[in-house]
Backbone as CSV, one residue per row, in Angstrom:
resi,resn,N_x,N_y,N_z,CA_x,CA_y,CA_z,C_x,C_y,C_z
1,UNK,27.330,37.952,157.407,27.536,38.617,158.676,28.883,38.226,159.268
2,UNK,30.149,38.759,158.713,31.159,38.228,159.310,32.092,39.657,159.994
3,UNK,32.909,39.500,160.708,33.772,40.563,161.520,34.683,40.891,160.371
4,UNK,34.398,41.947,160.710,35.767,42.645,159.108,37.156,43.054,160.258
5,UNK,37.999,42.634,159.879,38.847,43.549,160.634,39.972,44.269,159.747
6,UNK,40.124,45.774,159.424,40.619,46.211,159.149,41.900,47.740,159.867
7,UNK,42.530,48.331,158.993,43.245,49.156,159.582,44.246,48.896,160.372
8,UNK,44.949,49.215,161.405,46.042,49.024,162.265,45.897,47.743,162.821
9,UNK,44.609,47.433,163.305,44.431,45.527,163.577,44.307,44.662,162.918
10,UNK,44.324,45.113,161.737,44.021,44.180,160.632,45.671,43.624,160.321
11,UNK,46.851,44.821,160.765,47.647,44.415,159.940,48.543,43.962,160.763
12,UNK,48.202,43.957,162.198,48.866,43.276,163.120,48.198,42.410,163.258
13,UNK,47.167,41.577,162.993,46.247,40.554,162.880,47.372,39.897,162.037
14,UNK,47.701,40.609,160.444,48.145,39.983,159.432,49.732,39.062,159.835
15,UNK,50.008,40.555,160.475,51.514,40.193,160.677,51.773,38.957,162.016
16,UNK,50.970,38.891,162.736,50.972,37.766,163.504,50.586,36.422,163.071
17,UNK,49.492,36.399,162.408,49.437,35.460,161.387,50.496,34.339,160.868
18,UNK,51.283,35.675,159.963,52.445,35.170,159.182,53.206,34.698,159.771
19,UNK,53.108,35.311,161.327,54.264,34.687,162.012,54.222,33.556,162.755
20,UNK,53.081,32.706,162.878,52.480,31.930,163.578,52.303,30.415,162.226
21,UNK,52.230,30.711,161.032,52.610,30.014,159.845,54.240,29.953,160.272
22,UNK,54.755,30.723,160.257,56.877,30.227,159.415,56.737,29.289,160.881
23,UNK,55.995,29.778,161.734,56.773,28.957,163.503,55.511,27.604,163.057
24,UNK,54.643,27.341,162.694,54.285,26.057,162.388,55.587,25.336,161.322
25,UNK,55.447,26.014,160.492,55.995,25.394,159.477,57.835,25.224,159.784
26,UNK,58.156,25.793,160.811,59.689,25.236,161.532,59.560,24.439,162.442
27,UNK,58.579,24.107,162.634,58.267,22.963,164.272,58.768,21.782,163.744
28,UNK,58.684,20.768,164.680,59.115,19.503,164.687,57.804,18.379,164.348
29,UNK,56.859,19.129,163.939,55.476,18.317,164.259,55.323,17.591,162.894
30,UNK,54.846,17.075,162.897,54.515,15.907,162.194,53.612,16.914,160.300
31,UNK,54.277,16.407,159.235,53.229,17.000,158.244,51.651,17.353,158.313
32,UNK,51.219,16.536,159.122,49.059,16.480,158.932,49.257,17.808,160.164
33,UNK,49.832,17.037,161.269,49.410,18.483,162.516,49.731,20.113,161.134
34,UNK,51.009,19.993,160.985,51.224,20.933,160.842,50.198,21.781,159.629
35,UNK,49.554,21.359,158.548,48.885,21.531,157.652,47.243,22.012,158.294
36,UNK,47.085,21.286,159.366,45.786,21.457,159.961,46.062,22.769,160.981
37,UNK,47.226,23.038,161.332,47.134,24.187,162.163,47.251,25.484,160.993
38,UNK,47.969,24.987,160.266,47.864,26.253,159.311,46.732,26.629,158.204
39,UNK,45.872,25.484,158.139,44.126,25.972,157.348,43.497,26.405,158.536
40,UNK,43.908,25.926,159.833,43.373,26.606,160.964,43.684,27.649,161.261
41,UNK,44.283,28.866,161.067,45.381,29.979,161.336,44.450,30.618,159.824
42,UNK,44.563,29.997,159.042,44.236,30.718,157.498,42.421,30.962,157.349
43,UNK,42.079,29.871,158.225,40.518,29.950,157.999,40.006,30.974,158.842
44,UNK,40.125,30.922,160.187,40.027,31.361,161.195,40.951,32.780,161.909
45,UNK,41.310,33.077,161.364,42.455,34.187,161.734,42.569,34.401,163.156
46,UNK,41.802,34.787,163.577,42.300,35.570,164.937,41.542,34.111,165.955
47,UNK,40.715,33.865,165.904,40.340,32.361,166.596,41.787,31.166,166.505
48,UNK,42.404,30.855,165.527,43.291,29.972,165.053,44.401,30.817,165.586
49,UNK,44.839,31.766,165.992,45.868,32.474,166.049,45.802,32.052,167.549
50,UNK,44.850,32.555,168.279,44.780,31.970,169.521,44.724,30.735,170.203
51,UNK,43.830,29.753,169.093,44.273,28.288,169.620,45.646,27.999,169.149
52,UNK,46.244,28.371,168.292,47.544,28.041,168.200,48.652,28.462,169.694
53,UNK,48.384,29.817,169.991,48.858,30.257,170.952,48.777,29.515,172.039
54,UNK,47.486,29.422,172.469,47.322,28.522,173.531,47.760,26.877,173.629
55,UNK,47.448,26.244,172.785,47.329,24.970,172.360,48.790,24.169,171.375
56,UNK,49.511,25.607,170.533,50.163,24.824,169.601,51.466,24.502,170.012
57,UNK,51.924,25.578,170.278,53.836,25.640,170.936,54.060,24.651,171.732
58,UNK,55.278,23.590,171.730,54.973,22.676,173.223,56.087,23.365,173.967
């Protein structure tokens, strides 16, 4: 029973995603943060996209 998301949100889902990985992976943060926000972003898509949003950028 999981949320499918496909079509036009799916691929702005996708494309935000990706973009929320290169901006982890250019931060200044430490290797572990950064690895844990991005299985978090990868596991979680749109949940992780948002705690990143909220929570990740300083």
């Amino acid at each position: 029973m999981g949320v499918e998301v496909g079509g036009f949100f799916g691929l702005i889902l996708l494309v935000l995603n990706v973009w929320a990985i290169v901006k982890v992976a250019q931060s200044h943060a430490s290797t572990g943060t950064k690895v844990l926000w991005i299985v978090l972003i990868l596991l979680l898509p749109v949940l992780g996209l948002i705690l990143w949003l909220l929570l990740g950028p300083s």
